XYZ file of C-alpha atoms in Angstrom:
680
model
C -30.454 -4.351 -5.864
C -28.764 -7.285 -7.562
C -30.842 -6.669 -10.745
C -28.804 -3.615 -11.770
C -26.964 -4.365 -14.994
C -23.221 -4.385 -14.341
C -21.641 -3.511 -17.653
C -18.540 -1.293 -17.329
C -20.414 1.921 -18.189
C -22.671 1.450 -15.175
C -20.009 0.554 -12.596
C -18.209 2.954 -10.254
C -15.275 1.745 -8.138
C -14.427 4.135 -5.298
C -12.109 3.835 -2.292
C -12.974 5.864 0.802
C -9.754 6.849 2.558
C -8.782 9.211 5.341
C -7.581 9.593 8.900
C -9.188 7.510 11.653
C -11.995 9.403 13.352
C -13.248 11.416 10.365
C -16.416 9.297 10.125
C -15.804 7.111 7.056
C -17.702 4.119 8.404
C -20.668 6.182 9.555
C -20.711 7.801 6.129
C -20.776 4.352 4.507
C -23.736 3.402 6.702
C -25.544 6.588 5.654
C -24.881 5.883 1.969
C -26.135 2.308 2.295
C -29.262 3.435 4.134
C -29.983 6.107 1.498
C -29.671 3.418 -1.184
C -32.201 1.232 0.621
C -29.737 -1.274 2.046
C -30.517 -2.564 5.521
C -27.762 -1.503 7.926
C -27.395 -3.686 11.040
C -27.432 -1.934 14.406
C -23.825 -2.968 14.982
C -22.528 -2.109 11.547
C -18.968 -1.179 12.373
C -16.869 -2.444 9.503
C -15.051 -5.640 10.202
C -11.717 -6.911 10.982
C -11.571 -10.666 10.546
C -13.688 -12.843 12.862
C -12.383 -12.988 16.420
C -10.882 -9.535 15.976
C -8.761 -7.875 18.610
C -9.709 -5.247 21.211
C -7.625 -2.722 19.268
C -9.753 -3.431 16.204
C -12.961 -3.045 18.217
C -12.532 0.734 18.038
C -10.887 1.113 14.642
C -10.750 -1.166 11.622
C -7.607 -2.951 10.649
C -8.582 -4.108 7.162
C -10.391 -2.934 4.055
C -14.094 -3.644 3.630
C -15.730 -3.928 0.187
C -19.403 -2.967 -0.183
C -21.828 -2.652 -3.056
C -24.991 -0.632 -3.659
C -27.267 0.414 -6.485
C -28.154 4.043 -7.166
C -30.525 4.431 -10.079
C -29.071 2.393 -12.913
C -25.517 2.594 -11.535
C -23.756 -0.021 -9.421
C -21.325 1.528 -6.947
C -18.534 -0.533 -5.382
C -17.217 1.213 -2.275
C -14.100 0.149 -0.392
C -13.927 1.377 3.187
C -10.299 1.535 4.333
C -8.493 1.754 7.694
C -7.570 5.243 8.830
C -4.653 4.716 11.164
C -1.190 5.058 9.629
C -0.313 1.681 11.187
C -2.745 -0.009 8.779
C -2.058 2.064 5.670
C -0.516 -0.955 3.931
C -4.016 -2.437 3.648
C -5.435 0.898 2.478
C -2.805 1.433 -0.212
C -2.825 -2.122 -1.582
C -6.509 -1.744 -2.475
C -5.983 1.323 -4.705
C -5.379 -0.633 -7.953
C -8.992 -1.864 -7.708
C -10.573 1.584 -8.154
C -10.751 4.526 -10.533
C -11.518 7.092 -7.815
C -10.006 7.812 -4.408
C -12.443 9.739 -2.202
C -10.541 11.396 0.643
C -12.807 11.989 3.638
C -11.855 14.831 5.986
C -13.428 16.228 9.141
C -14.948 19.715 8.708
C -13.439 20.881 11.977
C -9.958 19.362 11.579
C -9.495 20.065 7.877
C -6.862 18.460 5.698
C -4.793 16.283 8.028
C -1.508 14.498 7.368
C -3.149 11.212 6.312
C -5.435 13.006 3.836
C -2.466 14.798 2.276
C -0.561 11.545 1.906
C -3.541 9.784 0.334
C -4.056 12.615 -2.149
C -0.384 12.406 -3.110
C -0.460 8.604 -3.471
C -3.601 8.755 -5.603
C -2.057 11.423 -7.833
C 1.129 9.372 -8.262
C -1.012 6.363 -9.229
C -3.000 8.373 -11.785
C -6.298 7.921 -9.939
C -9.116 10.459 -9.926
C -9.467 12.323 -6.623
C -12.465 13.632 -4.713
C -12.486 15.373 -1.318
C -15.509 14.743 0.939
C -15.926 17.166 3.847
C -17.870 15.299 6.554
C -19.551 16.586 9.745
C -20.521 19.930 8.256
C -23.276 20.212 10.896
C -20.664 20.337 13.679
C -18.446 23.016 12.114
C -20.662 25.172 9.902
C -18.880 28.408 10.818
C -15.489 27.005 9.771
C -16.523 25.857 6.301
C -15.677 29.063 4.331
C -12.173 29.116 5.822
C -11.805 25.380 5.222
C -12.625 25.639 1.511
C -10.046 28.377 1.021
C -7.492 26.369 3.004
C -8.075 23.358 0.725
C -7.364 25.501 -2.336
C -4.161 26.754 -0.719
C -2.969 23.305 0.372
C -4.060 21.188 -2.622
C -4.052 23.775 -5.408
C -6.392 25.938 -7.502
C -7.788 22.751 -9.065
C -9.599 22.115 -5.746
C -13.168 23.385 -6.423
C -16.557 22.929 -4.760
C -19.092 20.666 -6.510
C -21.736 21.628 -3.994
C -22.075 23.994 -1.045
C -23.851 23.777 2.340
C -27.201 25.557 2.563
C -29.849 26.372 5.182
C -27.429 26.192 8.074
C -25.632 23.081 6.763
C -28.879 21.065 6.838
C -28.694 20.438 3.074
C -26.398 21.123 0.108
C -26.915 22.868 -3.242
C -25.468 21.657 -6.530
C -22.904 23.975 -8.131
C -22.309 22.022 -11.349
C -25.297 20.437 -13.091
C -28.180 22.529 -11.708
C -26.582 25.588 -10.076
C -29.639 27.075 -8.431
C -30.407 28.305 -4.918
C -28.535 30.055 -2.159
C -25.625 28.655 -0.176
C -24.622 29.450 3.404
C -21.493 31.105 2.076
C -20.050 31.941 -1.347
C -22.045 32.250 -4.543
C -23.450 29.186 -6.280
C -23.182 30.982 -9.645
C -19.532 31.871 -9.046
C -18.751 28.307 -7.928
C -20.389 27.025 -11.126
C -18.401 29.435 -13.272
C -15.133 28.338 -11.632
C -15.934 24.679 -12.311
C -16.826 25.299 -15.949
C -13.722 27.451 -16.489
C -11.574 24.657 -15.067
C -12.963 21.784 -17.137
C -13.283 23.559 -20.511
C -9.578 24.455 -20.410
C -8.894 20.911 -21.668
C -11.216 21.151 -24.696
C -10.249 23.838 -27.230
C -13.522 23.653 -29.191
C -15.636 23.859 -26.064
C -13.463 26.682 -24.751
C -14.042 28.654 -27.962
C -17.788 28.043 -27.750
C -17.818 29.083 -24.117
C -15.666 32.214 -24.441
C -16.340 33.581 -27.899
C -20.056 32.923 -28.179
C -20.813 33.197 -24.480
C -23.214 30.272 -24.678
C -24.309 28.450 -21.533
C -23.100 24.876 -21.625
C -25.336 21.929 -20.856
C -24.227 19.252 -18.337
C -24.014 16.738 -21.198
C -21.464 18.934 -22.990
C -19.372 19.144 -19.830
C -19.291 15.443 -19.007
C -16.344 14.398 -21.180
C -14.118 17.375 -20.292
C -15.055 16.863 -16.627
C -13.789 13.255 -16.830
C -10.648 14.399 -18.651
C -9.975 16.979 -15.933
C -10.313 14.277 -13.265
C -7.981 11.896 -15.136
C -5.306 14.555 -15.587
C -5.497 15.855 -12.028
C -6.721 19.178 -13.400
C -9.742 19.035 -11.099
C -10.075 17.814 -7.502
C -13.765 18.295 -6.638
C -14.931 19.035 -3.092
C -18.348 18.056 -1.761
C -19.972 18.558 1.633
C -21.878 16.037 3.714
C -23.002 15.112 7.215
C -23.274 11.405 7.834
C -24.955 12.151 11.173
C -27.846 14.289 9.826
C -27.984 12.947 6.264
C -27.265 16.355 4.732
C -25.673 15.861 1.320
C -25.754 12.038 1.447
C -28.052 11.547 -1.550
C -26.198 14.331 -3.363
C -22.967 12.396 -2.790
C -24.499 9.266 -4.296
C -25.542 11.352 -7.309
C -21.965 12.627 -7.648
C -20.648 9.058 -7.523
C -23.130 7.893 -10.148
C -23.112 10.857 -12.568
C -19.654 12.398 -12.302
C -17.109 9.855 -11.077
C -15.433 7.827 -13.847
C -16.530 4.351 -14.851
C -13.909 1.689 -15.704
C -13.836 2.894 -19.317
C -13.204 6.524 -18.331
C -10.510 6.219 -15.642
C -6.816 6.047 -16.419
C -5.953 2.516 -17.620
C -4.333 0.186 -15.077
C -0.525 0.037 -15.452
C -0.029 -3.583 -16.532
C 3.522 -4.513 -17.510
C 4.868 -7.522 -19.419
C 8.289 -8.830 -18.395
C 10.442 -9.255 -21.529
C 13.128 -11.953 -21.986
C 15.886 -9.297 -21.988
C 14.791 -8.070 -18.557
C 12.923 -5.033 -19.842
C 9.228 -4.270 -19.475
C 6.485 -3.465 -21.953
C 3.224 -1.680 -21.153
C 0.111 -3.793 -21.707
C -3.310 -2.233 -22.229
C -6.185 -4.082 -20.573
C -9.447 -3.950 -22.537
C -12.829 -3.951 -20.811
C -13.935 -6.665 -23.238
C -15.837 -9.576 -21.654
C -14.791 -11.871 -24.516
C -11.037 -11.241 -24.213
C -8.508 -13.246 -22.209
C -8.923 -12.751 -18.466
C -6.758 -10.198 -16.670
C -7.689 -9.730 -13.020
C -5.712 -8.467 -10.043
C -5.801 -9.703 -6.428
C -6.015 -6.765 -3.998
C -6.803 -8.452 -0.703
C -6.481 -11.846 1.003
C -8.564 -12.873 4.018
C -8.754 -16.142 5.921
C -12.366 -16.746 6.904
C -13.232 -19.588 9.310
C -16.215 -20.607 7.158
C -15.289 -19.622 3.603
C -11.593 -20.478 3.857
C -9.033 -18.361 2.063
C -10.767 -15.472 0.277
C -9.122 -13.576 -2.576
C -10.698 -10.199 -3.424
C -9.910 -9.229 -7.013
C -10.752 -6.673 -9.681
C -11.560 -7.868 -13.190
C -9.857 -5.624 -15.747
C -10.388 -7.730 -18.885
C -12.432 -10.778 -19.850
C -14.991 -12.567 -17.697
C -14.657 -14.963 -14.789
C -17.339 -17.571 -14.103
C -17.907 -20.758 -12.201
C -15.535 -23.499 -13.344
C -13.260 -21.012 -15.152
C -9.659 -22.273 -15.120
C -7.219 -19.573 -14.044
C -3.490 -19.218 -13.469
C -2.106 -17.133 -10.613
C 0.942 -15.149 -11.712
C 3.558 -17.379 -13.342
C 2.168 -20.622 -11.903
C 2.183 -23.430 -14.459
C -0.735 -25.317 -12.923
C -4.228 -23.822 -13.237
C -6.899 -23.839 -10.566
C -10.634 -24.035 -11.074
C -13.012 -21.458 -9.632
C -15.529 -22.886 -7.222
C -17.482 -20.253 -5.321
C -17.548 -16.776 -6.883
C -18.782 -13.933 -4.673
C -19.882 -10.350 -5.206
C -20.624 -7.812 -2.465
C -24.159 -6.465 -2.127
C -24.378 -4.127 0.810
C -21.946 -5.578 3.313
C -22.713 -9.176 2.423
C -20.955 -11.399 -0.107
C -23.423 -13.192 -2.367
C -22.677 -16.064 -4.715
C -22.881 -15.214 -8.425
C -22.316 -17.110 -11.642
C -20.067 -14.616 -13.456
C -18.102 -11.370 -13.053
C -17.123 -9.155 -15.967
C -14.833 -6.189 -16.677
C -14.807 -3.502 -14.019
C -16.302 -5.703 -11.311
C -14.948 -6.334 -7.836
C -15.402 -9.975 -6.812
C -13.996 -12.610 -4.481
C -13.011 -16.259 -4.721
C -13.372 -18.560 -1.730
C -11.262 -21.572 -0.790
C -8.529 -20.614 -3.220
C -5.061 -21.522 -1.975
C -3.196 -20.655 -5.177
C -3.755 -16.871 -5.209
C -1.680 -14.401 -3.205
C -1.842 -10.635 -2.801
C -0.877 -8.706 -5.971
C -1.176 -11.763 -8.224
C -2.462 -11.259 -11.741
C -5.094 -13.923 -12.487
C -5.327 -14.977 -16.130
C -6.594 -17.842 -18.266
C -3.756 -18.223 -20.787
C -0.020 -18.814 -20.538
C 0.312 -15.867 -22.935
C -0.189 -13.680 -19.864
C 2.252 -15.531 -17.573
C 4.697 -12.642 -17.376
C 2.191 -9.823 -16.951
C 2.008 -7.987 -13.642
C 0.502 -4.773 -12.375
C 2.944 -2.032 -11.445
C 3.122 -2.476 -7.682
C 2.011 0.193 -5.235
C 4.888 1.620 -3.189
C 4.001 0.405 0.300
C 5.584 1.696 3.524
C 8.340 -0.546 4.857
C 7.593 -2.394 8.124
C 10.376 -1.178 10.421
C 8.938 -1.615 13.941
C 9.954 -5.036 15.241
C 9.299 -7.503 18.030
C 11.073 -10.769 18.692
C 8.357 -13.351 19.422
C 8.185 -16.985 20.471
C 5.342 -19.316 21.406
C 4.597 -19.287 25.131
C 3.551 -22.933 25.211
C 5.991 -25.589 24.114
C 4.611 -27.362 21.067
C 2.810 -24.290 19.676
C 5.691 -23.361 17.366
C 4.111 -24.848 14.238
C 0.725 -23.264 14.968
C 2.479 -19.922 15.496
C 4.231 -20.076 12.127
C 1.012 -21.082 10.352
C -0.903 -18.218 12.010
C 1.818 -15.700 11.164
C 1.814 -16.865 7.529
C -1.930 -16.164 7.302
C -1.628 -12.742 8.928
C 1.198 -11.736 6.577
C -0.915 -12.856 3.610
C -3.745 -10.620 4.794
C -1.693 -7.552 5.706
C 0.992 -6.228 3.333
C 2.318 -4.013 6.136
C 3.461 -7.063 8.150
C 6.679 -8.991 7.735
C 8.064 -12.045 9.532
C 11.736 -12.968 9.337
C 14.220 -15.225 11.069
C 17.060 -13.184 12.550
C 20.286 -14.608 11.165
C 22.226 -13.552 14.250
C 19.970 -14.393 17.191
C 17.844 -17.076 15.452
C 14.783 -15.258 16.806
C 11.523 -14.923 14.915
C 11.055 -11.190 14.305
C 7.633 -9.724 13.569
C 7.776 -6.306 11.900
C 4.974 -3.826 11.338
C 4.226 -0.157 10.764
C 3.860 0.901 14.384
C 3.114 0.026 17.985
C -0.654 -0.323 17.424
C -0.045 -2.482 14.371
C 2.100 -4.947 16.313
C -0.192 -4.942 19.346
C -3.209 -5.676 17.148
C -1.337 -8.523 15.460
C -0.473 -10.090 18.817
C -4.127 -9.833 19.868
C -5.198 -11.549 16.652
C -2.738 -14.368 17.323
C -4.352 -14.891 20.720
C -8.011 -14.470 19.732
C -8.271 -15.744 16.159
C -5.614 -18.432 16.283
C -5.443 -19.223 20.030
C -1.661 -18.851 20.123
C -0.060 -17.024 23.050
C 3.403 -15.536 22.499
C 6.187 -13.994 24.548
C 7.820 -10.853 23.182
C 11.105 -9.084 23.758
C 12.313 -5.537 23.193
C 11.480 -4.142 19.731
C 14.313 -4.669 17.300
C 15.371 -2.109 14.720
C 15.698 -3.138 11.081
C 19.276 -1.950 10.666
C 21.038 -2.797 7.410
C 24.620 -2.922 6.212
C 26.245 -1.682 3.021
C 29.655 -0.784 1.636
C 31.287 2.523 0.737
C 34.101 1.324 -1.552
C 34.924 -1.234 -4.223
C 36.947 -4.316 -3.274
C 37.702 -7.856 -4.397
C 37.608 -11.109 -2.486
C 38.972 -14.571 -3.247
C 38.442 -17.871 -1.484
C 39.414 -21.451 -2.243
C 37.382 -24.138 -0.526
C 39.226 -27.442 -0.421
C 38.176 -30.377 1.710
C 39.528 -33.919 1.577
C 38.646 -36.476 4.227
C 38.774 -39.800 2.449
C 36.572 -40.574 -0.511
C 35.144 -37.785 -2.627
C 36.453 -34.313 -1.789
C 35.198 -30.784 -2.223
C 36.875 -28.068 -4.290
C 35.763 -24.654 -5.429
C 37.511 -21.327 -5.907
C 35.769 -17.989 -6.477
C 37.071 -14.502 -7.195
C 34.527 -11.682 -7.071
C 34.191 -7.925 -6.755
C 31.760 -5.840 -4.699
C 30.945 -2.202 -5.427
C 28.482 0.231 -3.840
C 25.199 1.233 -5.493
C 23.003 4.277 -4.790
C 20.875 4.122 -1.666
C 17.726 2.115 -2.243
C 19.073 0.311 -5.330
C 18.994 -3.128 -3.694
C 21.386 -5.893 -4.745
C 22.661 -6.854 -8.189
C 24.416 -10.133 -8.987
C 26.287 -10.591 -12.246
C 29.354 -12.315 -13.663
C 32.061 -11.706 -16.248
C 33.244 -15.320 -16.413
C 34.876 -16.197 -19.724
C 36.281 -19.475 -20.923
C 34.364 -21.635 -18.460
C 36.532 -20.874 -15.408
C 33.348 -21.639 -13.469
C 30.791 -23.673 -15.433
C 27.397 -22.039 -15.903
C 25.827 -24.916 -13.961
C 27.776 -23.897 -10.827
C 27.147 -20.135 -10.964
C 23.779 -20.524 -9.162
C 25.701 -22.159 -6.306
C 28.031 -19.142 -6.140
C 25.020 -16.827 -6.082
C 23.450 -18.923 -3.317
C 26.579 -18.492 -1.218
C 26.597 -14.743 -1.882
C 22.922 -14.525 -0.901
C 23.737 -16.284 2.366
C 26.415 -13.673 3.020
C 24.003 -10.878 2.157
C 21.421 -12.177 4.617
C 23.820 -12.748 7.507
C 25.816 -9.511 7.217
C 29.538 -9.024 7.682
C 29.879 -6.169 10.143
C 27.093 -6.332 12.721
C 24.961 -9.232 11.510
C 22.394 -7.213 9.547
C 21.398 -7.861 5.916
C 23.487 -6.115 3.274
C 21.954 -3.927 0.578
C 22.767 -1.382 -2.126
C 25.693 -3.167 -3.730
C 26.661 -5.039 -6.879
C 28.437 -8.396 -6.796
C 30.364 -9.441 -9.891
C 31.955 -12.888 -10.184
C 35.283 -12.386 -11.963
C 37.050 -15.733 -12.004
C 37.407 -19.082 -10.320
C 38.760 -22.587 -10.559
C 37.263 -26.037 -10.609
C 38.435 -29.599 -10.115
C 37.364 -32.290 -12.588
C 36.194 -34.583 -9.787
C 35.768 -32.646 -6.556
C 33.937 -29.508 -7.743
C 30.447 -29.777 -6.316
C 27.643 -27.344 -5.640
C 28.316 -27.193 -1.873
C 31.957 -26.257 -2.511
C 30.964 -23.231 -4.587
C 28.260 -22.194 -2.112
C 30.913 -22.025 0.617
C 33.541 -20.420 -1.635
C 31.037 -17.835 -2.894
C 29.964 -16.875 0.619
C 33.492 -16.566 2.005
C 34.862 -14.697 -1.010
C 31.946 -12.302 -0.704
C 32.488 -11.700 3.022
C 36.206 -11.148 2.463
C 35.465 -8.543 -0.218
C 32.884 -6.775 1.955
C 35.292 -6.485 4.902
C 37.731 -4.649 2.626
C 35.063 -2.395 1.075
C 34.598 0.039 3.987
C 31.426 -1.607 5.378
C 29.037 0.478 7.445
C 25.731 0.136 9.266
C 22.615 1.890 7.964
C 19.738 2.939 10.185
C 16.117 3.444 9.068
C 14.800 6.993 9.032
C 11.105 7.720 9.337
C 9.038 10.596 8.021
C 7.093 11.908 11.001
C 4.015 14.117 10.565
C 2.595 15.788 13.664
C -0.474 17.942 14.182
C -0.909 19.603 17.577
C -2.074 22.825 19.263
C 0.124 25.787 18.354
C 1.170 26.286 21.977
C 3.104 22.995 21.853
C 5.255 23.938 18.852
C 8.380 24.855 20.836
C 8.280 21.704 22.948
C 7.723 19.501 19.899
C 10.643 20.910 17.910
C 12.950 20.746 20.941
C 12.015 17.109 21.541
C 12.636 16.142 17.925
C 15.955 17.992 17.794
C 17.083 16.124 20.908
C 16.062 12.893 19.135
C 18.374 13.545 16.156
C 15.382 14.709 14.108
C 15.554 17.114 11.166
C 12.592 19.478 10.792
C 11.498 19.557 7.131
C 8.434 21.793 7.200
C 6.026 23.560 9.541
C 2.607 25.034 8.769
C -0.027 26.865 10.756
C -3.545 25.478 10.323
C -5.730 27.806 12.355
C -5.174 26.928 16.014
C -3.107 23.916 15.016
C 0.421 23.497 13.746
C 1.534 20.832 11.314
C 5.115 19.644 11.421
C 7.089 17.226 9.231
C 10.458 15.811 10.249
C 12.936 13.051 9.450
C 13.724 11.071 12.601
C 15.702 7.835 13.134
C 13.338 4.964 13.896
C 15.299 4.127 17.041
C 14.324 7.543 18.439
C 10.560 7.291 17.885
C 9.681 3.903 19.363
C 8.145 5.671 22.362
C 6.925 8.734 20.460
C 3.185 8.220 21.147
C 3.834 8.563 24.879
C 6.098 11.599 24.414
C 3.563 13.292 22.148
C 0.756 12.780 24.662
C 2.919 14.253 27.420
C 3.915 17.284 25.325
C 0.409 18.074 24.031
C -1.832 16.901 26.849
C -3.252 14.208 24.575
C -4.277 16.741 21.892
C -1.626 15.797 19.298
C -1.881 13.309 16.449
C 0.914 11.837 14.384
C 1.642 9.733 11.323
C 4.785 7.752 10.725
C 6.148 6.020 7.672
C 9.481 4.661 6.551
C 11.523 7.138 4.502
C 14.965 5.725 3.701
C 18.210 4.380 5.139
C 21.194 6.517 6.114
C 24.576 5.671 7.702
C 24.176 5.420 11.468
C 26.265 7.715 13.706
C 29.654 6.355 14.700
C 28.537 5.764 18.294
C 25.600 3.637 17.104
C 27.796 1.687 14.688
C 30.331 0.915 17.415
C 27.601 -0.313 19.759
C 26.035 -2.593 17.143
C 29.388 -3.971 15.960
C 30.477 -4.592 19.541
C 27.311 -6.576 20.257
C 27.737 -8.800 17.189
C 28.791 -12.382 17.805
C 29.214 -14.067 14.429
C 28.465 -17.745 14.132
C 30.991 -20.282 13.009
C 31.886 -19.645 9.383
C 30.830 -23.145 8.349
C 27.402 -22.567 9.982
């Protein structure tokens, strides 16, 4: 298997995504077995060693695999299916050209599948829909295919169709022969050809005017163009349990999915000195400077810190010296790994298009661009928009003396999982662990206990409220301290003004004439940042505002950095208190699928929870519902959903945006706030 030549034309990089329970991992096992790779009896894809009981049923991390099919090397990435672990699934997308969305033949296109199709489209990735378990729902397949066309669009067309009672599949594109269980193979072929030739005027003329049959070789380039432009979303059928369509799926991967030269180019950006950005085109040239991108970090007890990365340009070999991001100091590659089957194997070199891993590398972090020249210091890949971790728990080590081990373990878990966040609460001084849901946090706590042997106590989940302002105001503060010897003096005048929701924080100055020397402006900004972190109204971080330093005064002897840190913070807080401050609460986008009989109860429950229904759809016997609901109202939603649907409902939850909290909520939060001493 390792003898397959891995030049870019022969590589396929494909991520398998989809809702938990649709059979992705069993499908991977079937693909590996069909390719002649030994599959262990217990082949469930892995969470890290010492994984948690929650992970024993469903994976919590991405798993890279490799297999050869003919002369093609296929890199597959198996991803978690639960919404709680979608951060890991999404962060891997920059490593592939194709996103293969796996759905269950009986359940159809679920909420997770729809989100993954949308994310892949936004990222410019080619999309493929794999309908699994066709043997268990053969009678539903005709309706399912039509439903996919209605829900995804007319570009959703069958590449193959089930035949002989869903025990095999027939090709509808390259060799459209035979009879299918439903629909016409010839008509399916004609639809595919009509769709792909629309993007090639010469081929369209040949096809329409002369009526000539087109060979598969003539259709290859327009097929790839249709995939790149989202003009075609192919559908293929398979049963991982019986093997029906498994080899056909490998053929589709090898013959029709894009190689690294055919997919849309990765969106690299160079940061310019004026703050702007310039697009950078990576070239699949093994002799060029290295451009590689880190898509996953794992801490292995034997291999140390592992960095999984995709090579986009140049070649990486043993003893290559690389820089991580804007780091000035290079590191040298020791062990270089490539995945064959499920196992990492040491190799001497990786070239363009390959997916590889480095072991025992402390310098690299998730999303770093690895490069071998300072000319690429300011190049980054356009980041994937990840869901915000808004579910929180305050945690502390159970055993006295375990505090340092807890922080070290949390740092490793956050490195591995982009959906996790750890912060120190500026009000309570508690360590707050945030994630994407109840299962996410529970799994993290189990990993702390089993992988890192750290037991923790937890308290009620905290909500990631934020503060902002609704008006423009100015603040001024003079810090003057004299207690014998050298004194402290600093005066700052600044203005705060609101920005659109989601804009973040901007810091600027209009100082003229050296009222505050340039060397002291960073101290003013540091003070402002302290004020931003600690809040002014209810102790929550401030966002969506601009801070402009207008003026100030200095003393020839007593003006020191600490004086302007204090003056900057207090001037900022004074301005905020006059700028109509308010508390923002996080809203979540809730997707629910449940039996139709539960529709009335579900909508009533969400309305009572301050939810806003955005959309409802009927999917056969099921209903699909989307709503915006405050995070504070959905902390116990899994239990409510089970009660309302008798355990037959599923849901997905992701952060949407922040909105001003109701007056009653604001009053409660402000009343509970006990600010620390201003000098603290």
